[in-house]
Structures are given as C-alpha cells and as structure tokens.
Coordinates of C-alpha atoms in Angstrom, one line a residue:
Chain A
M1 CA -32.7 -31.0 90.7
S2 CA -33.6 -27.4 89.7
A3 CA -31.0 -26.0 92.3
R4 CA -28.3 -28.1 90.7
L5 CA -29.3 -27.0 87.3
Q6 CA -29.2 -23.4 88.3
R7 CA -25.7 -23.8 89.9
F8 CA -24.6 -25.5 86.7
A9 CA -26.0 -22.8 84.6
A10 CA -24.4 -20.1 86.8
D11 CA -21.0 -21.9 86.5
R12 CA -21.4 -22.1 82.7
G13 CA -22.4 -18.4 82.7
R14 CA -19.2 -17.4 84.6
A15 CA -17.0 -19.5 82.2
C16 CA -18.7 -17.9 79.2
R17 CA -18.3 -14.4 80.6
S18 CA -14.6 -14.9 81.3
R19 CA -14.1 -16.2 77.8
W20 CA -15.9 -13.2 76.4
G21 CA -13.9 -10.9 78.7
G22 CA -10.7 -12.4 77.4
V23 CA -11.8 -11.9 73.8
L24 CA -12.8 -8.3 74.4
A25 CA -9.5 -7.6 76.2
L26 CA -7.5 -9.0 73.3
V27 CA -9.4 -6.9 70.8
G28 CA -8.9 -3.8 73.0
L29 CA -5.2 -4.5 73.2
L30 CA -4.8 -4.9 69.5
G31 CA -6.6 -1.6 69.0
V32 CA -4.5 0.3 71.5
G33 CA -1.3 -1.3 70.3
G34 CA -1.4 0.6 67.0
C35 CA -1.1 4.0 68.6
G36 CA 2.3 4.9 67.2
D37 CA 4.9 7.5 67.9
R38 CA 3.5 10.6 69.6
S39 CA 6.7 12.6 69.8
R40 CA 6.6 13.8 66.1
I41 CA 3.7 15.7 64.5
A42 CA 2.3 14.2 61.4
L43 CA 1.9 16.5 58.4
T44 CA -0.6 15.1 55.9
V45 CA 0.0 16.0 52.3
L46 CA -2.6 15.0 49.7
A47 CA -0.9 15.0 46.4
A48 CA -1.5 14.0 42.8
S49 CA -0.1 10.6 41.8
S50 CA 2.3 12.2 39.3
L51 CA 4.1 13.9 42.2
T52 CA 5.0 10.6 44.0
E53 CA 8.7 10.6 43.4
A54 CA 9.3 14.3 43.5
F55 CA 7.4 14.7 46.8
G56 CA 9.2 11.6 48.1
A57 CA 12.5 13.4 47.6
L58 CA 11.2 16.6 49.1
E59 CA 9.8 14.6 52.0
Q60 CA 13.3 13.3 52.8
R61 CA 14.8 16.8 52.6
F62 CA 12.0 18.3 54.7
E63 CA 12.2 15.7 57.4
G64 CA 15.9 16.2 57.5
E65 CA 15.5 19.9 58.1
H66 CA 12.6 19.5 60.5
P67 CA 13.2 16.4 62.7
G68 CA 10.0 17.0 64.7
I69 CA 7.8 16.6 61.6
D70 CA 6.8 13.3 60.0
V71 CA 5.4 13.9 56.5
V72 CA 2.5 11.5 55.6
M73 CA 1.9 11.3 51.8
I74 CA -1.5 10.4 50.4
H75 CA -1.3 9.9 46.6
A76 CA -4.2 9.4 44.3
G77 CA -5.7 11.0 41.1
S78 CA -6.4 14.7 41.9
Q79 CA -10.1 14.1 41.2
V80 CA -10.2 11.4 43.9
L81 CA -8.5 13.6 46.4
R82 CA -10.8 16.5 45.5
V83 CA -13.9 14.4 46.2
Q84 CA -12.4 13.2 49.5
L85 CA -11.7 16.8 50.6
E86 CA -15.1 18.0 49.5
H87 CA -16.4 15.3 51.9
G88 CA -14.3 16.4 54.9
A89 CA -11.2 14.2 54.7
P90 CA -8.6 15.6 57.1
G91 CA -5.3 16.9 56.0
D92 CA -2.8 19.8 56.0
V93 CA -1.8 20.4 52.4
F94 CA -3.4 19.7 49.0
A95 CA -1.3 19.5 45.8
S96 CA -3.4 19.1 42.6
A97 CA -2.2 18.4 39.0
N98 CA -4.6 21.0 37.6
A99 CA -6.2 24.3 38.6
E100 CA -9.8 23.0 38.2
H101 CA -9.7 20.5 41.1
M102 CA -8.0 23.0 43.3
Q103 CA -10.7 25.6 42.6
A104 CA -13.4 23.1 43.5
V105 CA -11.7 22.5 46.8
V106 CA -11.5 26.3 47.3
A107 CA -15.2 26.5 46.5
A108 CA -15.9 23.8 49.1
G109 CA -14.2 26.0 51.7
R110 CA -11.4 23.7 52.5
V111 CA -8.7 25.9 51.0
A112 CA -8.5 29.7 51.2
R113 CA -5.5 30.6 49.1
E114 CA -3.7 28.6 46.6
H115 CA -1.0 29.1 43.9
P116 CA 0.8 27.2 41.2
F117 CA 4.2 25.7 42.1
A118 CA 5.3 23.8 39.1
R119 CA 4.5 23.1 35.5
G120 CA 4.9 20.0 33.4
G121 CA 4.5 18.7 29.9
L122 CA 3.0 15.6 28.5
A123 CA 4.8 12.6 27.0
L124 CA 3.8 9.9 24.5
V125 CA 5.1 6.6 25.8
V126 CA 5.4 3.2 24.2
P127 CA 6.7 -0.1 25.6
A128 CA 10.5 -0.6 25.5
D129 CA 10.3 -2.8 22.4
N130 CA 7.8 -0.4 20.7
P131 CA 5.7 -3.1 19.1
A132 CA 3.6 -0.7 17.1
G133 CA 6.7 1.1 15.7
I134 CA 5.5 4.6 16.7
E135 CA 8.2 7.3 16.1
S136 CA 6.1 10.4 16.4
L137 CA 2.8 11.7 17.7
E138 CA 1.4 11.7 14.2
Q139 CA 1.9 7.9 14.1
L140 CA -0.1 7.3 17.2
P141 CA -3.0 5.6 15.2
R142 CA -0.5 2.8 14.4
A143 CA -1.1 1.6 17.9
R144 CA -3.6 -1.2 18.3
R145 CA -4.2 -0.6 22.0
V146 CA -4.1 2.9 23.5
V147 CA -4.6 3.6 27.2
L148 CA -5.5 7.1 28.5
G149 CA -6.6 8.6 31.7
V150 CA -10.3 9.1 32.5
P151 CA -11.7 12.5 31.6
E152 CA -11.8 13.6 35.2
V153 CA -8.2 13.0 36.1
P154 CA -5.9 15.9 35.1
V155 CA -3.7 13.9 32.8
G156 CA -6.9 12.7 31.0
R157 CA -8.0 16.3 30.6
Y158 CA -4.6 17.5 29.3
T159 CA -4.5 14.5 27.0
R160 CA -7.8 15.5 25.4
A161 CA -6.6 19.0 24.9
L162 CA -3.5 17.6 23.3
L163 CA -5.5 15.4 21.0
Q164 CA -7.7 18.3 20.1
R165 CA -4.7 20.4 19.1
A166 CA -3.0 17.5 17.3
D167 CA -6.3 16.8 15.4
R168 CA -6.6 20.4 14.2
Y169 CA -2.9 20.3 13.1
Y170 CA -2.6 16.9 11.5
S171 CA -6.1 16.7 10.0
G172 CA -5.7 20.2 8.6
L173 CA -2.3 19.3 7.2
R174 CA -3.0 15.9 5.7
G175 CA -6.7 15.4 6.0
G176 CA -8.0 12.3 7.7
N177 CA -9.3 12.1 11.2
F178 CA -6.5 11.9 13.7
R179 CA -8.5 12.2 16.9
A180 CA -11.2 9.7 15.8
Q181 CA -8.6 7.2 14.8
V182 CA -6.9 7.5 18.2
E183 CA -10.1 7.2 20.1
E184 CA -11.1 4.1 18.2
R185 CA -7.9 2.4 19.5
V186 CA -8.5 3.3 23.2
V187 CA -9.0 0.1 25.2
S188 CA -9.0 1.5 28.7
L189 CA -9.4 4.7 30.7
E190 CA -7.5 4.5 34.0
P191 CA -8.3 6.6 37.1
N192 CA -4.7 7.8 37.6
V193 CA -1.6 8.4 35.5
R194 CA 0.4 5.7 37.3
L195 CA -2.1 3.0 36.2
V196 CA -1.8 4.2 32.7
L197 CA 2.0 4.0 32.9
A198 CA 1.8 0.5 34.4
K199 CA -0.1 -0.8 31.4
V200 CA 2.6 0.5 29.0
E201 CA 5.4 -0.9 31.2
L202 CA 3.7 -4.3 31.1
G203 CA 3.5 -4.1 27.3
E204 CA -0.3 -4.3 27.4
A205 CA -0.8 -0.9 25.8
D206 CA 1.0 -0.1 22.6
A207 CA 0.9 3.6 23.5
A208 CA -0.3 6.0 26.2
I209 CA 0.0 9.6 27.2
V210 CA 1.4 10.5 30.6
Y211 CA 3.4 13.3 32.1
R212 CA 7.0 13.9 31.0
S213 CA 7.9 13.7 34.7
D214 CA 6.6 10.1 34.8
V215 CA 9.2 9.0 32.3
T216 CA 12.3 8.2 34.4
S217 CA 15.1 5.8 33.9
A218 CA 13.5 3.5 36.3
R219 CA 10.6 2.9 33.9
A220 CA 10.8 0.3 31.1
V221 CA 9.2 2.6 28.6
K222 CA 10.3 4.7 25.7
M223 CA 9.3 8.3 25.2
V224 CA 8.3 9.6 21.8
P225 CA 8.7 13.3 21.4
I226 CA 5.7 15.6 21.1
P227 CA 6.1 18.7 19.0
A228 CA 6.5 21.7 21.4
S229 CA 3.8 23.7 19.6
L230 CA 1.2 21.0 20.3
D231 CA 2.2 20.2 23.9
V232 CA -0.1 21.1 26.7
A233 CA 1.3 22.8 29.8
A234 CA 0.1 21.0 33.0
E235 CA 0.0 23.4 35.9
Y236 CA 0.4 22.1 39.5
H237 CA -1.3 24.0 42.3
V238 CA -0.8 23.8 46.1
G239 CA -3.0 25.1 48.9
L240 CA -3.1 25.0 52.7
L241 CA -6.2 23.3 54.2
V242 CA -7.9 25.9 56.4
D243 CA -8.7 23.4 59.1
S244 CA -5.2 22.0 59.2
E245 CA -4.0 21.0 62.7
H246 CA -0.5 22.0 61.9
P247 CA -0.7 25.3 59.9
H248 CA 2.9 26.3 60.7
A249 CA 4.4 23.0 59.5
A250 CA 2.1 23.2 56.4
R251 CA 3.3 26.7 55.5
Q252 CA 6.9 25.4 55.8
W253 CA 6.2 22.7 53.3
V254 CA 4.7 25.1 50.9
E255 CA 7.7 27.4 51.4
L256 CA 10.0 24.5 50.5
L257 CA 8.1 23.9 47.3
G258 CA 8.7 27.5 46.2
S259 CA 12.3 27.7 47.4
S260 CA 15.2 27.4 45.0
S261 CA 16.2 24.0 46.4
G262 CA 12.6 22.7 46.2
Q263 CA 12.3 23.9 42.6
A264 CA 15.6 22.2 41.8
V265 CA 14.3 18.9 43.1
L266 CA 11.1 19.3 41.0
R267 CA 13.3 20.1 38.0
E268 CA 15.3 17.0 38.7
H269 CA 12.1 14.9 38.5
G270 CA 11.1 16.2 35.2
F271 CA 8.9 19.1 36.1
D272 CA 9.3 22.7 34.9
S273 CA 9.7 25.3 37.5
L274 CA 7.5 28.3 37.3
D275 CA 10.1 30.7 36.0
D276 CA 11.0 28.3 33.1
R277 CA 8.4 29.6 30.7
Chain B
M1 CA -40.5 -23.6 86.6
T2 CA -41.0 -20.8 84.2
G3 CA -37.6 -19.5 85.3
E4 CA -35.9 -22.6 84.1
R5 CA -37.7 -22.7 80.8
S6 CA -36.6 -19.2 79.9
F7 CA -33.1 -20.0 80.9
G8 CA -32.9 -18.2 84.1
G9 CA -35.7 -15.8 83.6
L10 CA -35.3 -12.0 83.7
R11 CA -31.8 -12.2 85.3
G12 CA -30.6 -14.5 82.5
G13 CA -32.0 -12.3 79.9
L14 CA -30.3 -9.2 81.3
R15 CA -27.0 -11.1 81.6
A16 CA -27.2 -11.8 77.9
L17 CA -27.9 -8.1 77.0
P18 CA -24.3 -7.1 76.2
V19 CA -23.9 -10.0 73.9
V20 CA -27.2 -9.4 72.2
A21 CA -26.3 -5.7 71.9
L22 CA -23.0 -6.6 70.1
G23 CA -25.0 -8.7 67.7
I24 CA -27.5 -6.0 67.0
G25 CA -24.7 -3.5 66.7
L26 CA -23.1 -5.6 64.0
W27 CA -26.4 -5.9 62.2
V28 CA -26.9 -2.2 62.3
L29 CA -23.4 -1.7 60.9
L30 CA -24.3 -3.9 58.0
V31 CA -27.6 -2.4 57.2
L32 CA -26.9 1.3 57.9
P33 CA -24.8 2.0 54.8
I34 CA -27.6 0.5 52.6
V35 CA -30.1 2.7 54.3
A36 CA -27.9 5.7 54.0
L37 CA -27.5 5.0 50.3
A38 CA -31.2 4.8 49.8
L39 CA -31.9 8.0 51.7
A40 CA -29.2 9.9 49.8
S41 CA -31.0 9.4 46.6
S42 CA -34.5 9.8 45.2
P43 CA -36.7 7.8 42.8
G44 CA -36.2 10.6 40.2
E45 CA -32.5 10.4 40.4
L46 CA -32.7 6.7 40.3
W47 CA -34.7 6.9 37.1
D48 CA -32.2 9.5 35.7
A49 CA -29.3 7.1 36.5
L50 CA -30.8 4.5 34.3
G51 CA -30.6 7.0 31.5
H52 CA -27.0 7.9 32.2
P53 CA -24.8 6.8 29.2
K54 CA -22.5 4.6 31.3
V55 CA -25.2 2.7 33.2
L56 CA -27.1 0.5 30.8
P57 CA -24.0 -0.7 29.0
A58 CA -22.4 -1.5 32.3
L59 CA -25.5 -3.2 33.7
G60 CA -25.8 -5.3 30.6
L61 CA -22.2 -6.2 30.7
S62 CA -22.4 -7.1 34.4
L63 CA -25.4 -9.3 33.9
Q64 CA -24.0 -11.0 30.9
T65 CA -20.6 -11.7 32.3
T66 CA -21.8 -12.8 35.7
A67 CA -24.2 -15.2 34.1
S68 CA -21.4 -16.7 32.0
S69 CA -19.1 -16.9 35.0
L70 CA -21.7 -18.6 37.0
G71 CA -22.3 -21.1 34.1
V72 CA -18.6 -21.8 33.9
V73 CA -18.3 -22.3 37.6
L74 CA -21.3 -24.6 37.9
V75 CA -20.3 -26.8 34.9
A76 CA -16.6 -27.1 35.9
G77 CA -16.9 -26.6 39.7
T78 CA -19.6 -29.3 40.4
P79 CA -17.5 -32.3 39.2
L80 CA -14.5 -30.8 41.0
A81 CA -16.5 -30.4 44.2
W82 CA -17.8 -34.0 43.9
W83 CA -14.4 -35.4 43.4
I84 CA -13.0 -33.4 46.4
A85 CA -15.9 -34.5 48.6
R86 CA -15.7 -38.2 47.7
S87 CA -11.9 -38.7 47.5
R88 CA -9.8 -39.7 50.4
G89 CA -6.2 -39.2 49.1
P90 CA -3.8 -36.5 49.9
L91 CA -4.1 -35.0 46.4
A92 CA -7.8 -34.2 47.1
R93 CA -6.9 -32.4 50.3
V94 CA -4.2 -30.3 48.5
V95 CA -6.7 -29.4 45.8
E96 CA -9.3 -28.6 48.4
V97 CA -7.1 -26.1 50.1
T98 CA -5.7 -24.5 47.0
V99 CA -9.1 -24.0 45.5
E100 CA -9.9 -21.7 48.5
L101 CA -6.8 -19.6 48.0
P102 CA -8.4 -16.8 45.9
I103 CA -10.7 -16.0 48.9
V104 CA -7.8 -14.9 51.0
I105 CA -5.8 -13.2 48.3
P106 CA -6.7 -9.5 47.9
P107 CA -8.4 -9.0 44.5
A108 CA -5.8 -6.4 43.4
V109 CA -3.2 -9.1 43.9
I110 CA -5.2 -11.5 41.8
G111 CA -5.5 -8.8 39.1
I112 CA -1.7 -8.5 38.9
A113 CA -1.2 -12.2 38.9
L114 CA -3.7 -12.6 36.0
L115 CA -1.8 -9.9 34.1
L116 CA 1.3 -12.0 34.4
V117 CA -0.4 -15.2 33.3
F118 CA -2.6 -13.9 30.4
G119 CA -0.7 -10.7 29.5
R120 CA 1.5 -9.9 26.5
H121 CA 4.5 -11.5 28.1
G122 CA 2.7 -14.4 29.7
P123 CA 3.3 -18.1 29.0
L124 CA 0.2 -18.4 26.9
A125 CA 0.8 -15.3 24.8
P126 CA 2.4 -17.1 21.8
W127 CA -0.9 -19.0 21.3
I128 CA -3.7 -16.8 22.4
G129 CA -2.1 -13.3 22.5
S130 CA -2.9 -11.0 25.3
L131 CA -6.3 -11.2 27.0
V132 CA -5.9 -7.9 28.8
F133 CA -8.6 -5.3 28.0
T134 CA -10.9 -8.0 26.6
R135 CA -14.2 -9.4 27.8
W136 CA -12.5 -12.7 28.4
A137 CA -10.4 -10.9 31.1
V138 CA -13.6 -9.7 32.8
L139 CA -14.9 -13.3 32.7
I140 CA -11.7 -14.8 34.0
A141 CA -11.4 -12.3 36.8
Q142 CA -14.9 -13.1 37.9
V143 CA -14.4 -16.8 37.8
V144 CA -11.2 -16.8 39.7
V145 CA -12.6 -14.7 42.6
A146 CA -16.0 -16.2 42.8
A147 CA -15.5 -20.0 42.0
P148 CA -14.0 -20.8 45.5
F149 CA -17.3 -19.8 47.1
Y150 CA -19.3 -22.2 45.0
V151 CA -16.8 -25.1 45.3
Q152 CA -16.5 -24.7 49.0
S153 CA -20.2 -24.9 49.5
A154 CA -20.7 -27.7 47.0
V155 CA -18.0 -29.8 48.7
A156 CA -19.8 -29.3 52.1
G157 CA -23.1 -30.2 50.5
F158 CA -21.7 -33.4 48.7
R159 CA -20.0 -34.5 51.9
G160 CA -23.5 -34.5 53.5
V161 CA -24.7 -37.1 51.0
D162 CA -25.0 -40.4 52.8
D163 CA -23.0 -43.1 51.2
D164 CA -25.8 -45.6 51.8
L165 CA -28.2 -43.6 49.6
L166 CA -25.8 -43.9 46.7
L167 CA -25.2 -47.6 47.3
V168 CA -28.9 -48.3 47.4
A169 CA -29.4 -46.3 44.2
R170 CA -26.6 -48.4 42.5
T171 CA -28.1 -51.7 43.7
L172 CA -31.4 -50.6 42.3
G173 CA -29.7 -50.4 38.9
A174 CA -28.7 -46.7 38.6
T175 CA -25.6 -45.8 36.7
P176 CA -23.0 -43.7 38.6
R177 CA -24.2 -40.7 36.6
Q178 CA -27.9 -41.3 37.5
A179 CA -26.9 -41.8 41.1
F180 CA -25.2 -38.5 41.1
L181 CA -27.9 -36.6 39.3
R182 CA -30.9 -38.1 40.9
V183 CA -29.7 -38.8 44.5
A184 CA -26.6 -36.7 45.3
V185 CA -27.6 -33.4 43.6
P186 CA -31.1 -33.2 45.1
V187 CA -29.7 -34.0 48.6
A188 CA -27.0 -31.4 48.3
L189 CA -29.2 -28.9 46.5
P190 CA -29.5 -26.3 49.3
A191 CA -25.7 -26.1 49.6
L192 CA -25.3 -26.0 45.8
L193 CA -27.8 -23.2 45.4
G194 CA -26.5 -21.3 48.4
G195 CA -23.0 -21.5 47.0
A196 CA -24.2 -20.5 43.5
A197 CA -25.9 -17.4 44.9
L198 CA -22.8 -16.4 46.8
C199 CA -20.6 -17.0 43.8
W200 CA -22.8 -14.9 41.6
A201 CA -23.0 -12.1 44.1
R202 CA -19.2 -12.1 44.5
A203 CA -18.8 -12.0 40.7
L204 CA -21.2 -9.1 40.4
G205 CA -19.3 -7.1 42.9
E206 CA -15.8 -7.8 41.5
F207 CA -13.8 -4.7 41.1
G208 CA -10.0 -4.7 41.9
A209 CA -9.0 -7.7 39.8
T210 CA -11.2 -6.5 36.9
L211 CA -9.8 -2.9 37.0
L212 CA -6.2 -4.1 36.9
F213 CA -6.6 -7.0 34.5
A214 CA -9.4 -6.1 32.1
G215 CA -9.1 -2.3 32.4
S216 CA -12.2 -0.1 32.3
Y217 CA -13.8 0.8 29.1
E218 CA -17.4 1.7 28.6
G219 CA -19.4 -1.0 26.9
K220 CA -16.5 -3.5 26.7
T221 CA -15.0 -4.1 30.1
Q222 CA -16.6 -1.5 32.4
T223 CA -18.8 -3.5 34.7
M224 CA -21.2 -1.8 37.2
P225 CA -18.7 -1.5 40.0
L226 CA -16.2 0.1 37.6
A227 CA -18.9 2.4 36.3
I228 CA -19.8 3.4 39.9
Y229 CA -16.1 4.2 40.4
A230 CA -15.9 6.2 37.2
T231 CA -19.0 8.2 37.8
F232 CA -17.9 8.8 41.4
E233 CA -15.0 10.9 40.1
G234 CA -17.4 13.1 38.1
D235 CA -20.7 13.5 39.9
L236 CA -21.3 11.9 43.3
R237 CA -25.0 12.1 43.1
V238 CA -25.0 10.1 39.9
A239 CA -22.6 7.6 41.5
I240 CA -25.0 7.1 44.4
A241 CA -27.9 6.5 42.1
V242 CA -25.9 4.1 40.0
A243 CA -24.9 2.2 43.1
L244 CA -28.5 2.0 44.1
V245 CA -29.4 0.5 40.8
L246 CA -26.8 -2.2 41.3
L247 CA -28.0 -2.8 44.8
L248 CA -31.6 -3.3 43.7
V249 CA -30.6 -5.7 40.9
A250 CA -28.5 -7.7 43.4
L251 CA -31.3 -7.7 46.0
L252 CA -33.9 -8.8 43.6
T253 CA -31.8 -11.7 42.3
L254 CA -31.0 -12.9 45.8
V255 CA -34.6 -12.7 46.9
M256 CA -35.6 -14.8 43.8
A257 CA -32.8 -17.3 44.6
R258 CA -34.0 -17.7 48.1
A259 CA -37.6 -18.1 47.0
G260 CA -36.6 -20.6 44.4
R261 CA -34.6 -22.6 47.0
R262 CA -37.6 -22.8 49.3
W263 CA -39.9 -23.9 46.5
L264 CA -37.4 -26.6 45.5
A265 CA -37.1 -27.8 49.1
R266 CA -40.9 -27.9 49.5
S267 CA -41.5 -29.8 46.3
A268 CA -38.7 -32.2 47.1
A269 CA -40.2 -32.9 50.5
S270 CA -43.7 -33.4 49.1
A271 CA -42.4 -35.7 46.4
G272 CA -40.4 -37.7 49.0
G273 CA -43.6 -37.9 51.2
G274 CA -45.6 -39.2 48.2
R275 CA -43.1 -42.0 47.5
D276 CA -43.1 -43.2 51.1
R277 CA -46.8 -43.9 50.8

C-alpha cells in the first residue's frame, strides 16, 4: 500500500514539475521576447512637458540625419525629471524648463556643463467659448475656476512671478488686490503644464496660465494677450548627463538644438530663440 | 510511516524548495518596500510630517471621503450584491460582469471617463453643472474604483447562504427583510467585512482618477496620495514621512477591521452554540 502511494505521489510530483516547468518557460519567453532592435543605439532625452511637440519635430529631423540613432523621449514636469535624475535615473540628455531644476541636477553631479537653448513667454488661455468673458490679463478675476501649475513645476513658478508683477501693476494702478482675487479662484494645481492645458480644453477651467508655445492651432483654446512689460521670460536649459552611454550622440543632439535649423524648429513651435531678445 | 505523513519526508521537502522559495520571494517583494519606507524616515521626521501644512488637511479629507464612499458603497452595493447572488436571469449575469469592469480599467482612464460624464460638457451638466474640482468628484472617483471590490465579495458571500436557511426563517414567520438581516447577513458577514475593508483600502489609495477628475487642491480635493505626490516634487524626505503617516493609518484600520471580524465570528459562534442547547 505504501509503495503504491509513493509511486502515485512520485507520478503526481513529476506532473506538477512539468506543469511548473511549462509555466516558467512561458514567463521566460515573454521576458526575452521584448528585447527589441539592437542595431540602433537609443538616445534617451529627458525633457520638460512643454517641449513635447518641438522635440518631436526635432526627433524626426535628427533620426533622418542619423539613421543609426533612435531617440527616446521622456516627458514630464521638469521637477519630476529632476527628482528622478537625482535618484540615478539613466539617460543621455536633460532639457529643463528653468535654470533652477537644471542647477539642482548639476549639484547632484549628473550634469557637468549646461547652457540655455531657448526662451519662451507665458500665455493666458481660456476655453474656446470663453465662458467668463476674459479679454485681458487684468480681467482674470472674472474667472470662476482658475487652474495653475504646482509651485515646483517651472510654469507654476513663472506664473507666480507673473502674478506678482501683475499685482504690483494693477493694484498700484487701480487699487484692489489682483493677486489675492486670482488665488481665491484657483481650483487645482497640476503637476505639469499639459494637465493645466487639458483642463482648459475640456472647458473645466475658465482660465489658466501656460506657455505661449503650448497654444497651437491644434488646441481648442483661445489665447488672451499678456502685456509685454509684465510677461515673464522662461528660459530652457539643456545639459549632457555625465554618465551617458552615448556621449557622442548626445552632443550631436545638443548641437542640433543650437544650430540654425534647430532654432528655426523651436521658433516654429512658439519658442523664442536665444538671439531674439 | 513518518515518511508518508510528512509527504515524502526530507526528499519531498527538498523537492518543494524551489516553489517555497518563489513564494517567499514574492512575500519579500511585497514587504521590502514597506520596510525600506520605514527605514528611510525617523520618528522625528514622522512627527514633523504631521505638522506639514499639506498633511492634516489631506488626512482629514482622505478619512472623510473614504468613510462617505464606504457608506455609499455599503448602502447601495449590498442590495445590488444580494440581487446578483439570488437572481438566475441573464440580466443579473450581465450586471455582475459589468460591475467588475472598473477593476480592470486603469484609474487614469476612469478619470477621463468621469470628466466626460460629469464635466462641463457632459450629459448632466444642464442640471447639476460641472462636478470637476469639487469634493463630489473625489467621492465619485473613490466609489467607482472601490465599489467593485465590495460587490464582488458580497456576491460571493451571499451565494454561500444556504437557501434552506432562508426558507426555514420564512416558515418560522420572518419577513423577507428579517430573513435577509438576521440570517443572510450574519452568514455572509465575513465576506461582507472583507469586501468592505478591501473597498475602503482601495478608496484610500485612489490617485489617478482623482487627479484627473477632481484635480488637486489643498484642503478641497487633495487627498493623501495626491499630497504625497505634491510633496514628492518639493522635498523627498517630507514625502517619505507623509507616505509613512498614510501607511500607519491604513495599517491601523485594517488591523482593527480584522480584530473586529474575529470578534464578530466568535460571538456569532457562541450565540449559535447557546441556541443549540
């Protein structure tokens, strides 16, 4: 009886093992299957969300000129990329929407040299049907729901500088409390500029402040002009990561940014090139 | 003899080692991040985190909204689960499957979908306006992602209620409502409580749908997970401490829920034993 039981148990054991073996083999195959194309090198660019379309166009141009390089874009708020880089995220190039986050990455030792490559201005945007009837920056308190970027994201920081300037100007001119009125109407602080823009496109926010380069014909929003004297100059910085696996390709990308064709692409997408000011 | 009892003795134990190791490996993977979180902070920082301006409002908001969501799910979900469990028609099967859909849909997708339903251009907007950026949005997002967990568990629990028990209750003069409350619910109680705990935990951790649908504003819509994300962009150490606060609150509640379940089961058993005599 015990011998038969042992043989039965051994048979079951073998069946179980072959079943487990099959499962493990399948899992292994699935893992190996995702290996991808090894013939091209992957250049990883970590870039601010606001650079999405401009860098997309530059990516096409770059890959056309360098068929052996596949550019991989990682877009997020500059503050998110900064934290990731401070904690060792791998990459080749970092493009930030302000100097501060770039300097933090330099201080963390991930970037040695960096420089500005573009400038931008801010834009006050409202939904296409302009429900609050805002025709100028001064009328921003007419909005019932305002959406801004969080203080740490570059657009959020620039926005606060803009509101500070506008407050000094409007409150000085006509009294009242421009900035406090606007802040009363803020209903959400988003972690990147594209989420801010999305809320306006959906008509959920009556007004928001984004980059001028975000307002393209593809977006269902209307831009309200900001007086040039109050506008804040956003400065975009780029730096090579010191531990990049493809320093030569990374340098070529940075060169493209500074070249006349690269600057033309940036201008097409609503940015100001460095020599514009 | 002893060999048989221990399922093949030492050889059987060794043969099971790879499988056991996999299981332990999984457990380690689940526990390690929590340990790492605890080790990365200190009681001092934890105490400071409680004083951070974002934390108490977010904690209060999280506890309030999850309590309300749980209430809504229990009140509306229990009758639904009962009907699903006791019905035999095809409609009940369709409802059963569709109720579980939010579990497989990514929370960000649910957030976008909720924007379409309850937003400014949604079908209900002419009557209730836009719910985006309101506390209702936080509640709705939580209910949508967490309710399926409760309903699923409750259906399983109610299915386990023996028809004969209910019949006997009815013959003894109980109304359908009394039969439900005093026979079905106590029998299904472990499943109901387990489902409620899971539902509450899921609501507490809700992030993606809330961020997209309700936005993130301190004191109004910024729940603990959103607060963790917001502090993460500023100061990582603060974010870790805030995350630990949430972890401790969640752990405490689940431990209390388990203890409560065991107490209920024990008192039900003793009561049943008493009646037999």
